[in-house]
Coordinates of C-alpha atoms and ligand atoms in Angstrom, one line a residue:
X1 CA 54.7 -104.6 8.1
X2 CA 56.6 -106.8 10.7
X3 CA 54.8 -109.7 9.5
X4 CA 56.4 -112.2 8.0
X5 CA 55.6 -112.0 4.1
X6 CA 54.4 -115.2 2.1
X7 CA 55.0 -114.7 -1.8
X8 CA 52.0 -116.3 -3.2
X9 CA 52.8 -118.4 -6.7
X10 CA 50.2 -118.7 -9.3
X11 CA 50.1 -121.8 -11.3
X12 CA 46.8 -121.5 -12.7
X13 CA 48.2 -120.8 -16.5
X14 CA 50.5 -123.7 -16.2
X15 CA 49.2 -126.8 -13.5
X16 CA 45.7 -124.9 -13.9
X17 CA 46.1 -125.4 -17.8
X18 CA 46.9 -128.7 -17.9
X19 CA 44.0 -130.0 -16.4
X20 CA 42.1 -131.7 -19.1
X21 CA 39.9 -129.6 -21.0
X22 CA 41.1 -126.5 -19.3
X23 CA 42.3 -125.3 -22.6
X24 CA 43.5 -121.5 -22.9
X25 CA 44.0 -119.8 -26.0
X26 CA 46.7 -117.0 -26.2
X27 CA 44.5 -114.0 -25.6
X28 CA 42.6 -115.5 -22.6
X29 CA 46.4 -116.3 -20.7
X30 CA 47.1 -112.2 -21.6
X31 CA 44.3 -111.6 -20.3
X32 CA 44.6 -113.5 -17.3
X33 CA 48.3 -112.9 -16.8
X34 CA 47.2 -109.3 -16.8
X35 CA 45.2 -109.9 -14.0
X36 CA 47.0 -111.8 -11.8
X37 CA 49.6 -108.9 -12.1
X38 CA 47.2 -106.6 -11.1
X39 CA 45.9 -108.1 -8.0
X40 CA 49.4 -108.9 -6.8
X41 CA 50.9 -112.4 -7.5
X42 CA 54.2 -112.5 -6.7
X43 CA 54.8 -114.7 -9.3
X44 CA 53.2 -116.0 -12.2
X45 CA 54.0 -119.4 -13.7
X46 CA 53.0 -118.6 -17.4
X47 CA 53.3 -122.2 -18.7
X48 CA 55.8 -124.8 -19.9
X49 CA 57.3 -123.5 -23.0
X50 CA 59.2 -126.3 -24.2
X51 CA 55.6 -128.3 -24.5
X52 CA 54.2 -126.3 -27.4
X53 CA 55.0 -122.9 -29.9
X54 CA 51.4 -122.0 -28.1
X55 CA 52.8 -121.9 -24.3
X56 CA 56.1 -120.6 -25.7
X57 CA 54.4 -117.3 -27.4
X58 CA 52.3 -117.0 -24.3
X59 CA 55.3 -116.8 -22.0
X60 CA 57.3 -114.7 -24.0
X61 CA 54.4 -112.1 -25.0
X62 CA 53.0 -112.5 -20.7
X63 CA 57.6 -112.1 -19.6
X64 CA 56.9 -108.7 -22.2
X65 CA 54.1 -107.1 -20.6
X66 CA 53.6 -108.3 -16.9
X67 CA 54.3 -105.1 -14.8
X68 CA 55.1 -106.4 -11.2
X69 CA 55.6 -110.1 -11.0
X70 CA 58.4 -112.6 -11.5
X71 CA 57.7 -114.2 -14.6
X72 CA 58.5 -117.8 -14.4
X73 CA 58.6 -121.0 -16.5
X74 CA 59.1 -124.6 -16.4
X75 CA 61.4 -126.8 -17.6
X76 CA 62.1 -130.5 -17.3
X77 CA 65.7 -131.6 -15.8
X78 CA 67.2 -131.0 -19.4
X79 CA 69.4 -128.6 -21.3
X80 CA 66.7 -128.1 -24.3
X81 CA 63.7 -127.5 -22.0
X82 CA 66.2 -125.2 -19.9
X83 CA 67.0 -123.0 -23.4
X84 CA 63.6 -122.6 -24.5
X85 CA 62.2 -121.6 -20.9
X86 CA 65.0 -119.1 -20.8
X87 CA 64.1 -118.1 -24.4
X88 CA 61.0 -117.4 -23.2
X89 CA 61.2 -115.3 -20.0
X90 CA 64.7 -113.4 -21.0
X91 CA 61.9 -110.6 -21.9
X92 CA 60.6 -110.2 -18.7
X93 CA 62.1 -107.7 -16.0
X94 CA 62.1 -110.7 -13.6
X95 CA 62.3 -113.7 -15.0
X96 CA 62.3 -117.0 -13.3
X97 CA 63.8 -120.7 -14.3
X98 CA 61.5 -123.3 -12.8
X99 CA 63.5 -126.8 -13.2
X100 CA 62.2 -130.2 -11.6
X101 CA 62.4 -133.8 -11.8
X102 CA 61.1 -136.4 -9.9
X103 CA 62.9 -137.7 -7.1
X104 CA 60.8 -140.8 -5.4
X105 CA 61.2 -144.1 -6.0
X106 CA 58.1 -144.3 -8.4
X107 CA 59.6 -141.3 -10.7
X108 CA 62.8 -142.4 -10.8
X109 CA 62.2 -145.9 -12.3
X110 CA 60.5 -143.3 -15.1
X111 CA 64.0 -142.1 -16.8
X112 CA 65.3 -145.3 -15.5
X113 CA 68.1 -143.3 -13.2
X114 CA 70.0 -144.6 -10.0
X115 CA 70.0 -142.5 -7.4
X116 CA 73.6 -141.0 -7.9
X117 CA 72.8 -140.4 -11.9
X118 CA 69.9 -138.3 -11.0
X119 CA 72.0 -136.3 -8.6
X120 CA 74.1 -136.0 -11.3
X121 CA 71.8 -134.6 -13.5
X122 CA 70.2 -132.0 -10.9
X123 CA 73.8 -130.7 -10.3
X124 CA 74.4 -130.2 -14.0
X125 CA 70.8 -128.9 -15.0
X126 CA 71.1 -126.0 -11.8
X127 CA 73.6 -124.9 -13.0
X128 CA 73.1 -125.1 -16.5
X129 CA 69.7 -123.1 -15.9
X130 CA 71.9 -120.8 -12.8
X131 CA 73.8 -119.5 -15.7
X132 CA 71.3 -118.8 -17.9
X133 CA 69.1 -116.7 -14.9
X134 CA 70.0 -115.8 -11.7
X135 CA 66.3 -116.6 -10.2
X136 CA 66.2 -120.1 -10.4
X137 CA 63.4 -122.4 -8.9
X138 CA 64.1 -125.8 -8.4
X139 CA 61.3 -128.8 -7.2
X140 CA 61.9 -132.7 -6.5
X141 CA 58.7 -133.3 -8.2
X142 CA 57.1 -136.1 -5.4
X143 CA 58.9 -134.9 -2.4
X144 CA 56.6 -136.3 -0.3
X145 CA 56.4 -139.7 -1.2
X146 CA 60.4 -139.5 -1.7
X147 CA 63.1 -141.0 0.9
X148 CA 63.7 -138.2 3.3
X149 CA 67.9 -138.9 3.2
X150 CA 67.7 -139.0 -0.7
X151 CA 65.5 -135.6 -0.5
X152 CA 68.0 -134.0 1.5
X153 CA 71.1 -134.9 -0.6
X154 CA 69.2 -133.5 -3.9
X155 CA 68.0 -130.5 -2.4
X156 CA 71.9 -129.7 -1.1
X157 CA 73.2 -130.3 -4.4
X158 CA 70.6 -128.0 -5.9
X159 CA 71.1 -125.1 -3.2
X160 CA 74.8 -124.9 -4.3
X161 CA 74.1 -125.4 -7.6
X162 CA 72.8 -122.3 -7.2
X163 CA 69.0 -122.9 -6.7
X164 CA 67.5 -119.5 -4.8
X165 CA 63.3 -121.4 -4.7
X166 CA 63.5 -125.1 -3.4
X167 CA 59.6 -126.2 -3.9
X168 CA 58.7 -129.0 -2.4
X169 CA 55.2 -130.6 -4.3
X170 CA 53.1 -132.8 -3.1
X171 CA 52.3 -134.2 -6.8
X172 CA 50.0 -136.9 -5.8
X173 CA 48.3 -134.8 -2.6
X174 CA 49.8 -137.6 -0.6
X175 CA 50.5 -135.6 2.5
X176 CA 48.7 -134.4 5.9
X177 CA 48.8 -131.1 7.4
X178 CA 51.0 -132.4 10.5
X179 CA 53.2 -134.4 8.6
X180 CA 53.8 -131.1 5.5
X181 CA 55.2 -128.9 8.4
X182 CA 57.4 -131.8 9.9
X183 CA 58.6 -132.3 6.2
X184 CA 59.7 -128.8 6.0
X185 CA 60.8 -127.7 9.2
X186 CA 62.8 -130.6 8.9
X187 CA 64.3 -129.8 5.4
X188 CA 64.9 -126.4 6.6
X189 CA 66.6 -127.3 10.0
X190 CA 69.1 -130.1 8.6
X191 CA 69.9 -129.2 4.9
X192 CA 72.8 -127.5 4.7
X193 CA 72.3 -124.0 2.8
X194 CA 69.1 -124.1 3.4
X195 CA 68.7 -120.9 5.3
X196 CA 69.9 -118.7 2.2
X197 CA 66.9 -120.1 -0.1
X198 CA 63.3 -119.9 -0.2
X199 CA 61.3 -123.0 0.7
X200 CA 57.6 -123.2 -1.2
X201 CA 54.8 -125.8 -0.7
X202 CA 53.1 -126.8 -3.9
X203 CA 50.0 -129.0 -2.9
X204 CA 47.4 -130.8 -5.1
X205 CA 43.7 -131.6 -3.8
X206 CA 43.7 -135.3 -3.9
X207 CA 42.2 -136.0 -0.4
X208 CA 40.7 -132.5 -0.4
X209 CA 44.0 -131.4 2.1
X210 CA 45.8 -128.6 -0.6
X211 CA 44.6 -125.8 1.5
X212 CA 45.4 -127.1 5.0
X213 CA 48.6 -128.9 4.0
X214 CA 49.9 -125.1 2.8
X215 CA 49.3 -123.3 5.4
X216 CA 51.6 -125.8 7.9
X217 CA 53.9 -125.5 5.8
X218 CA 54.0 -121.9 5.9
X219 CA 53.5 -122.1 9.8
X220 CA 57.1 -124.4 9.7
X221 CA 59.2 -121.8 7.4
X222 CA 57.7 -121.9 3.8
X223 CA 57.7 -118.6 2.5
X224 CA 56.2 -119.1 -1.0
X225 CA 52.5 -120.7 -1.6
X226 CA 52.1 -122.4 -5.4
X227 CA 48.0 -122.3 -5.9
X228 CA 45.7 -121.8 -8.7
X229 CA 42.6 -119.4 -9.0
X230 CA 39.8 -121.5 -8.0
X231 CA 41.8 -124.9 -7.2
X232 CA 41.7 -125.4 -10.6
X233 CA 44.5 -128.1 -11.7
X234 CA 44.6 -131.6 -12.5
X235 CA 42.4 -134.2 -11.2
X236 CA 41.1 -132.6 -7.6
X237 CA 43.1 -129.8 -8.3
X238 CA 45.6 -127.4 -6.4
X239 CA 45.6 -125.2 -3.4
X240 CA 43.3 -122.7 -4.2
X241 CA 44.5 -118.7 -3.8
X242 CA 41.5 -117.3 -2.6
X243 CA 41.8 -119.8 -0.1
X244 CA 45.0 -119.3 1.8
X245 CA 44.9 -115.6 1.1
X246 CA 41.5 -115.5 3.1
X247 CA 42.6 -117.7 5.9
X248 CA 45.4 -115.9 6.4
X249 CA 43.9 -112.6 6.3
X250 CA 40.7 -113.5 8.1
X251 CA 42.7 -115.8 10.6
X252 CA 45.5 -113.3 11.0
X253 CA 45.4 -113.6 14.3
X254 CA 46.4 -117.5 14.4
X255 CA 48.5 -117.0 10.8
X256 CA 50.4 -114.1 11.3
X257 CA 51.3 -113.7 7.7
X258 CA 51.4 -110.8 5.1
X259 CA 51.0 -111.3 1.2
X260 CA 50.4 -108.3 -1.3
X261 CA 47.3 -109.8 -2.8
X262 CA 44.1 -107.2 -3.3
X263 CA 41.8 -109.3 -2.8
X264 CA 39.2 -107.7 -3.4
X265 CA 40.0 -108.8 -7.4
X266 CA 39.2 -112.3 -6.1
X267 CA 36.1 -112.8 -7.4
X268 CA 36.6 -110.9 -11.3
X269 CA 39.3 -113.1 -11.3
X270 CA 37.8 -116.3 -10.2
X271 CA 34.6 -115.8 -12.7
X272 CA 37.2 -115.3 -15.8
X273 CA 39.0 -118.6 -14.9
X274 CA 35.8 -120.2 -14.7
X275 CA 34.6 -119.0 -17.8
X276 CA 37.7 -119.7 -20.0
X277 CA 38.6 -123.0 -18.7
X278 CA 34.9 -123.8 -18.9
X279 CA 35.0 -125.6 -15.2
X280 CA 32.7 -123.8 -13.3
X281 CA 32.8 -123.3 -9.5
X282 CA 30.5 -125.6 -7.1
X283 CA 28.4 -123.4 -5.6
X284 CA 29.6 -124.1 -2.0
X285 CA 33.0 -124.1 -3.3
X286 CA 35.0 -121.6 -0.4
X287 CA 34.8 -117.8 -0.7
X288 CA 33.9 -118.0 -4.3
X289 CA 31.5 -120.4 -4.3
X290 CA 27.4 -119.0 -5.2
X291 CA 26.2 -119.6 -1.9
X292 CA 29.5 -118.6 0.1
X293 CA 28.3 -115.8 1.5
X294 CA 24.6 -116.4 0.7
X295 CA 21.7 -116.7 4.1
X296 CA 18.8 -118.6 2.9
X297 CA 17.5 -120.2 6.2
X298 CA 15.5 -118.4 8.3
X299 CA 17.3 -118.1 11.4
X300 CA 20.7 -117.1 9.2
X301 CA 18.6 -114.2 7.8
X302 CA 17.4 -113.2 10.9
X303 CA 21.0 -113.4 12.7
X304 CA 22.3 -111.4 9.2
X305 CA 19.4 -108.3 9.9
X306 CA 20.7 -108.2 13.2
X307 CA 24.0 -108.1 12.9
X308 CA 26.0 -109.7 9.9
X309 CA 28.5 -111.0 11.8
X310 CA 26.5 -113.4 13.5
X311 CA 27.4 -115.5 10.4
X312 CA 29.7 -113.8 8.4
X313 CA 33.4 -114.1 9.1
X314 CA 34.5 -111.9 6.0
X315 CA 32.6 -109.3 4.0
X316 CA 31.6 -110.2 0.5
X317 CA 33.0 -106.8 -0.6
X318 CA 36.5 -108.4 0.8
X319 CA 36.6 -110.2 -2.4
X320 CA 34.9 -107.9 -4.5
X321 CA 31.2 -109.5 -4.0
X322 CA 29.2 -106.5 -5.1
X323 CA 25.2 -107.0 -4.7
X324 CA 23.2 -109.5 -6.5
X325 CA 20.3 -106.5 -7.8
X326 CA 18.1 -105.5 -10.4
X327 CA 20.2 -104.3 -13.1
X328 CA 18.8 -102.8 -16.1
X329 CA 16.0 -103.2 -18.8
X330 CA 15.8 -103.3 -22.1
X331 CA 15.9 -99.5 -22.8
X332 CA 19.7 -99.8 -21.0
X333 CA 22.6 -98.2 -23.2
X334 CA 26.0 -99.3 -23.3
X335 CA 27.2 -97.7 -21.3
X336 CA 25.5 -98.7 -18.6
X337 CA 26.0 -102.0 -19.4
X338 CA 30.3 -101.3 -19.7
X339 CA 29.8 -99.3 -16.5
X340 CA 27.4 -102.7 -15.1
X341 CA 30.5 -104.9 -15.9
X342 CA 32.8 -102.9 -14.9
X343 CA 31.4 -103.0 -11.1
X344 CA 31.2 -106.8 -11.6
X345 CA 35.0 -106.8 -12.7
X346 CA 34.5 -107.7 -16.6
X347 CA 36.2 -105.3 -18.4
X348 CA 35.6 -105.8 -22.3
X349 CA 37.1 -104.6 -25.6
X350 CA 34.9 -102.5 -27.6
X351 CA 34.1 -105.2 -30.1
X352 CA 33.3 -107.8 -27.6
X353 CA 31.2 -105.3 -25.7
X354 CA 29.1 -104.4 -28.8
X355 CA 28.3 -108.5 -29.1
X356 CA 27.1 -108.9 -25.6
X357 CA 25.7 -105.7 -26.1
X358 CA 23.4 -107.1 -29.0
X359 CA 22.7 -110.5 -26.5
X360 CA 22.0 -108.6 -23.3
X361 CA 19.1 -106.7 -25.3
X362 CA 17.6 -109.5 -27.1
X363 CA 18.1 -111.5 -23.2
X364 CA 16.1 -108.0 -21.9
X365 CA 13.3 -108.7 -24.5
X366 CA 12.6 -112.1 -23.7
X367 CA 13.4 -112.3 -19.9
X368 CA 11.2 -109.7 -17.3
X369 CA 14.4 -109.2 -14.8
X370 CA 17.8 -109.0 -15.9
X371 CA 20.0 -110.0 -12.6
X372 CA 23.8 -109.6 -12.5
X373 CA 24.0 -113.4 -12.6
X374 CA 22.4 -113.3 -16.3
X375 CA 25.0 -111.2 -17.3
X376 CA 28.0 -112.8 -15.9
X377 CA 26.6 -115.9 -17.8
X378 CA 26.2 -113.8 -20.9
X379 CA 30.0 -112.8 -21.0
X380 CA 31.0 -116.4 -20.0
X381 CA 28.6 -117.8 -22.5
X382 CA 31.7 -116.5 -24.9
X383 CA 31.5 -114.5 -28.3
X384 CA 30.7 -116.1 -31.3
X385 CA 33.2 -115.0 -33.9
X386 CA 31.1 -114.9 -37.1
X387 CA 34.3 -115.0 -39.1
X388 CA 36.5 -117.2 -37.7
X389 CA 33.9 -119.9 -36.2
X390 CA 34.1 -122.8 -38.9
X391 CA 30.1 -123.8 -37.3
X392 CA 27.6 -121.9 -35.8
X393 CA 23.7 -122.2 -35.4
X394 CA 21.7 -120.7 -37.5
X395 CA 17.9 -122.0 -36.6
X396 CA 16.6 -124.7 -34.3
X397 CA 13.3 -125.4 -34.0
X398 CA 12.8 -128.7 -31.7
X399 CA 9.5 -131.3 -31.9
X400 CA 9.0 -132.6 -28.5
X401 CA 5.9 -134.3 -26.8
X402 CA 5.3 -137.4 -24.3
X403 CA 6.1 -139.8 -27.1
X404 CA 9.3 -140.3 -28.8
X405 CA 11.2 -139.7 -30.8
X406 CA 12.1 -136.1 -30.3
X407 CA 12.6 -134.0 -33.8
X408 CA 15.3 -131.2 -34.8
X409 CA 15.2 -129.2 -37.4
X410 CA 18.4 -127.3 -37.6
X411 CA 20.2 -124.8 -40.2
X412 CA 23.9 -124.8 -39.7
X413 CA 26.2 -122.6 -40.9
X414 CA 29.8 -124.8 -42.1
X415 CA 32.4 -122.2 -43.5
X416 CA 29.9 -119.6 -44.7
X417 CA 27.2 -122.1 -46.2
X418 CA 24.2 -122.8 -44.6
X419 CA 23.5 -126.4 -44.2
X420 CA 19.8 -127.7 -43.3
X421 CA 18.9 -131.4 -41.8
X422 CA 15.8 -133.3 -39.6
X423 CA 17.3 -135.3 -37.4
X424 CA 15.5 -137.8 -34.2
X425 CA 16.6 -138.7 -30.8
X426 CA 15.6 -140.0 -27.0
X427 CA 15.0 -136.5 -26.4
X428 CA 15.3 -132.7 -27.6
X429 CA 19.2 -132.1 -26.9
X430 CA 20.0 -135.7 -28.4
X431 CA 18.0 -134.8 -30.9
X432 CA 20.1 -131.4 -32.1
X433 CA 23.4 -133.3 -31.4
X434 CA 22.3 -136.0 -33.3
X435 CA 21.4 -133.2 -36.2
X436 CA 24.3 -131.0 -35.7
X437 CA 26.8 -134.6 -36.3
X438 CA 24.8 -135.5 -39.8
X439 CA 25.7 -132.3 -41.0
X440 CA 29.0 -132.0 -39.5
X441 CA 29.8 -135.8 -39.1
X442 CA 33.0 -136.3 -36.4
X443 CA 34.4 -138.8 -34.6
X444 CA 34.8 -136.5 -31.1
X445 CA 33.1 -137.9 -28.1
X446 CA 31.1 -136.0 -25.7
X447 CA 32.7 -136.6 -22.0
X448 CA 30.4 -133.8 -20.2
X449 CA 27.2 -132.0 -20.5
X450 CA 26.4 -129.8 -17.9
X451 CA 23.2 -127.7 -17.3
X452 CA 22.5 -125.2 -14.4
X453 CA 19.7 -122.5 -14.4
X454 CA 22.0 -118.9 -13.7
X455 CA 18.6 -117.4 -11.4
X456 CA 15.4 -118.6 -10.2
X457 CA 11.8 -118.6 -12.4
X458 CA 10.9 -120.2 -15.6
X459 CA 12.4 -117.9 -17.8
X460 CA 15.8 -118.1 -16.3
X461 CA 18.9 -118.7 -18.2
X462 CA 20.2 -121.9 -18.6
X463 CA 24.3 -122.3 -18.9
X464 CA 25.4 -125.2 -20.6
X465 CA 28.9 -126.3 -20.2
X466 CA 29.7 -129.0 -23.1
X467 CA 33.4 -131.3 -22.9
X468 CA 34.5 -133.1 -26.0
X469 CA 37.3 -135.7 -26.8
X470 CA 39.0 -136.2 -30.2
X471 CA 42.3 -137.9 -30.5
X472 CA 43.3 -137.2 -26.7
X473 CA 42.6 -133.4 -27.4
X474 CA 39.6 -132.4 -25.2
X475 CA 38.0 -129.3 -25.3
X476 CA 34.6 -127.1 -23.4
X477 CA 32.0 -125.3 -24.7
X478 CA 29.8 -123.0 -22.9
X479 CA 26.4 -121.3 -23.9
X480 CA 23.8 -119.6 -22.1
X481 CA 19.7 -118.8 -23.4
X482 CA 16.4 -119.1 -21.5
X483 CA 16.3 -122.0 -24.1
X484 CA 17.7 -124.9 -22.7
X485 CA 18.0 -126.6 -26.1
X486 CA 19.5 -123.6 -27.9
X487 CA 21.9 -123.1 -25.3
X488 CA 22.6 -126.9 -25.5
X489 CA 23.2 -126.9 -29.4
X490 CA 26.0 -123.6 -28.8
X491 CA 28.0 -124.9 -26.6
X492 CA 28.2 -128.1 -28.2
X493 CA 29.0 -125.9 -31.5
X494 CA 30.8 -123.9 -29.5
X495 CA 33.2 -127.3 -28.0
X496 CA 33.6 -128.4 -31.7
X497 CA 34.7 -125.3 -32.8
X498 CA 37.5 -125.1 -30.5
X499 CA 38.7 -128.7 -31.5
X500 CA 39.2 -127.8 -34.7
X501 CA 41.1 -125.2 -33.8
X502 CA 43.3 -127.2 -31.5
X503 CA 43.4 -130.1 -34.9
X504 CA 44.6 -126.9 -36.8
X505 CA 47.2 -125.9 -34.2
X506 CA 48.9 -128.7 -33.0
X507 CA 51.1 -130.6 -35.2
X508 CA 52.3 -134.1 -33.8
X509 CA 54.3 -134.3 -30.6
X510 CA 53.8 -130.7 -30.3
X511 CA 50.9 -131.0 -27.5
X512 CA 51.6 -130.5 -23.8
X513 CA 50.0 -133.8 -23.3
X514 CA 52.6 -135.7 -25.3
X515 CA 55.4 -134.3 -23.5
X516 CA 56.5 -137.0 -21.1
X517 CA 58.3 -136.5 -17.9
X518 CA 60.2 -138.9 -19.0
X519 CA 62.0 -136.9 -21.3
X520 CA 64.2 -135.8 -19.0
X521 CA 67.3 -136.2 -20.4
Ligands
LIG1 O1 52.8 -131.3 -8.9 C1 54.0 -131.2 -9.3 O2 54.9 -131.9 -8.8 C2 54.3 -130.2 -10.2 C3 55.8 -130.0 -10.5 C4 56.1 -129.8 -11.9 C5 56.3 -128.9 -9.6 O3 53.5 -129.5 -10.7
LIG2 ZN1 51.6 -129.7 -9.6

């Protein structure tokens, strides 16, 4: 308990979400929210509520129900953004104002301010957003490619404007680990005030530094970490939770830091973002990657009999690896499969457990060994909502052979009518796309199409993650079978669905992609 505490910040429902494709609807950032609370996070940034009614609702409805953390927002250096974040987290217990604008050269020539207008305008936004909450988080969005004098000066004005978090970001994931504890031991040492606020590193992945670049500037005086589950973020992503939560545990020794993260929810967690943001996790991603903690070669096994800490510097059950067994047949009930999930940290509603209910036993019928695995990839493989889905397969029956063209024969279902057409194409899975656009012709293009078999054998599941772009909206579809090709034509049903939700949703100008930073005024 004498260590020093580092809050840990989760982003992964804001920076996380606006990495293309990484789409949430409102129930998924509940459900997330929910568990972020529950494993700890200090705070949770639960989106940008100014950019859409969709991030609004979700911060309002995650400010209502979060039970432990500070519930923040963000909002642009300007009074309307300011309102509507404070609109939406007046419900929470704790909420949080999260104002920035961006301070380096680069970012200023964006609003087209000098360097004493923009002072101006982070004096009068503080305050503005200061009155309206008394936790206020402020950030000079490209800190470290901004002049360190002019840095200074804007993070003074926002301490006595009443700022209680200075961030400092590293937008671009410019910086080094050396030169991110210079900057803020630095900042901390020579800005006046500076001593009565929390300092926060917020550090993106460009050159694959986020992790390291954190944890020196914890070592120099930061005392909040902004990171996403699983990195995920926009283009290489962000610092990664389960990252600096491990190396400080693991390396306590070097990092002698305390945060209240459980971490043995790391990996339920890290599986849900993976499966509703549809970006899965390299396999030798760190501590949640597939093979993080798996011994294939011979003389790892042999050191792992002996003793497993020959090569293991954590244990999987640290963050909540449970055993990769034999799980159950087809004569399993359901509630050994809710009791199954459970253990693996999925915990379902009723209704969505009776669907993968009905899939797990027609996966048991076709497949000899059901493996935890398969059934992680049958929950991410998502639910089909026979009511609300505008498309979804009814048959598929493919023609292949060593000469082309492949043939599809597929029945789709558009609106409640079932729709039939033959169509050809330079293979089996161009083939059903090919059939699935004759009979619901779009103009969407497909950016990503992903397969990975879940286990090993011929009759192992195949995940398919599908990413389509219409308009500048982009969304993922996901799908998993023992049949490559049917699990193909799902999650490329599945991706199209979800665009035409997001055509239904967002009216003009209301997307979070159309709302510049320059609109800061
Ligand atoms: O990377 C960044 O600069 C940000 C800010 C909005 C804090 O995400
Ligand atoms: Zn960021």
């Amino acid at each position: 308990m004498t260590q020093d505490r580092v809050f840990i910040f989760d982003t992964t429902l804001r920076d996380g979400e606006q990495s293309p494709g990484a789409t949430m609807n409102h129930a998924e950032k509940l459900e997330l929210a929910e568990m972020l609370d529950d494993m700890g996070v200090d705070i949770i940034e639960a989106g940008f509520p100014i950019a859409s009614e969709g991030d609004f609702n979700a911060v309002s409805e995650i400010s209502k129900r979060s039970k432990n953390s500070v519930i923040c927002g963000l909002a642009r250096a300007n009074f309307k953004d300011i309102d509507r974040c404070a609109e939406a987290v007046r419900h929470s217990t704790q909420p949080r104002i999260h104002t920035f604008i961006g301070t380096s050269p680069l970012h200023r020539a964006i609003p087209n301010l000098t360097q004493d207008e923009m002072a101006q305008r982070i004096h009068d936004t503080v305050t503005h957003a200061r009155n309206l909450c008394d936790n206020v988080q402020w950030s000079p969005m490209d800190a470290t490619r901004t002049e360190y004098d002019y840095l200074c000066r804007t993070i003074e004005i926002a301490i006595n404007a009443g700022a209680t978090t200075i961030n400092i970001p590293d937008t671009v994931g410019y910086t080094a680990p050396r030169e991110s504890a210079k900057l803020i031991s630095r900042l901390i040492y020579e800005v006046p005030g500076a001593c009565d606020v929390i300092f926060a590193t917020h550090c993106h992945n460009d050159l694959g530094m986020a992790t390291a670049n954190s944890l020196a500037a914890v070592d120099a005086g930061a005392r909040q970490i902004e990171c996403t589950i699983n990195g995920l973020g926009e283009r290489a992503g962000n610092t990664a939770l389960e990252e600096v939560v491990m190396a400080m545990k693991v390396r306590n020794d070097i990092m002698p830091y305390r945060t209240q993260i459980d971490s043995t929810k790391i990996m339920a967690i890290s599986r849900r973002v993976a499966t509703v943001s549809g970006f899965a996790v390299q396999y030798n991603k760190a501590i949640v990657g597939k093979n993080a903690f798996a011994h294939e070669s011979g003389i790892h096994q042999d050191g792992m009999l002996k003793n497993a800490e020959t090569f293991e510097i954590m244990r999987p059950e640290d963050v909540g690896l449970t055993e990769t067994n034999l799980v159950m047949g087809k004569h399993s009930g359901r509630a050994a499969l809710r009791s199954k999930l459970k253990n693996l940290g999925i915990e379902l509603a009723d209704n969505q457990l009776n669907d993968v209910f009905v899939r797990f036993k027609n996966l048991a019928d076709r497949k000899k060994e059901v493996f935890d695995d398969d059934l992680i990839a049958l929950v991410r493989a998502g639910t089909a909502d026979e009511q609300s889905d505008h498309l979804s397969l009814k048959s598929l029956r493919v023609v292949c052979g060593t000469r082309g063209p492949q043939e599809a024969n597929l029945e789709l279902t558009i609106e409640g009518k079932v729709h039939a057409v033959t169509a050809i194409g330079d293979g089996p899975v161009d083939a059903t796309f090919n059939a699935v656009k004759q009979l619901y012709p779009h103009t969407a293009q497909l950016q990503l199409y992903q397969v990975n078999a879940v286990t090993e054998g011929t009759d192992a599941q195949a995940t398919v993650n599908v990413r389509m772009e219409e308009d500048g909206k982009i969304a993922t579809g996901q799908s998993a079978d023992t049949d490559t090709v049917v699990a193909s034509a799902k999650a490329y049903i599945n991706a199209l669905n979800r665009l035409i939700v997001r055509r239904e949703k967002s009216a003009p100008g209301e997307d979070i992609k159309s709302v510049s930073y320059k609109d800061a005024g």
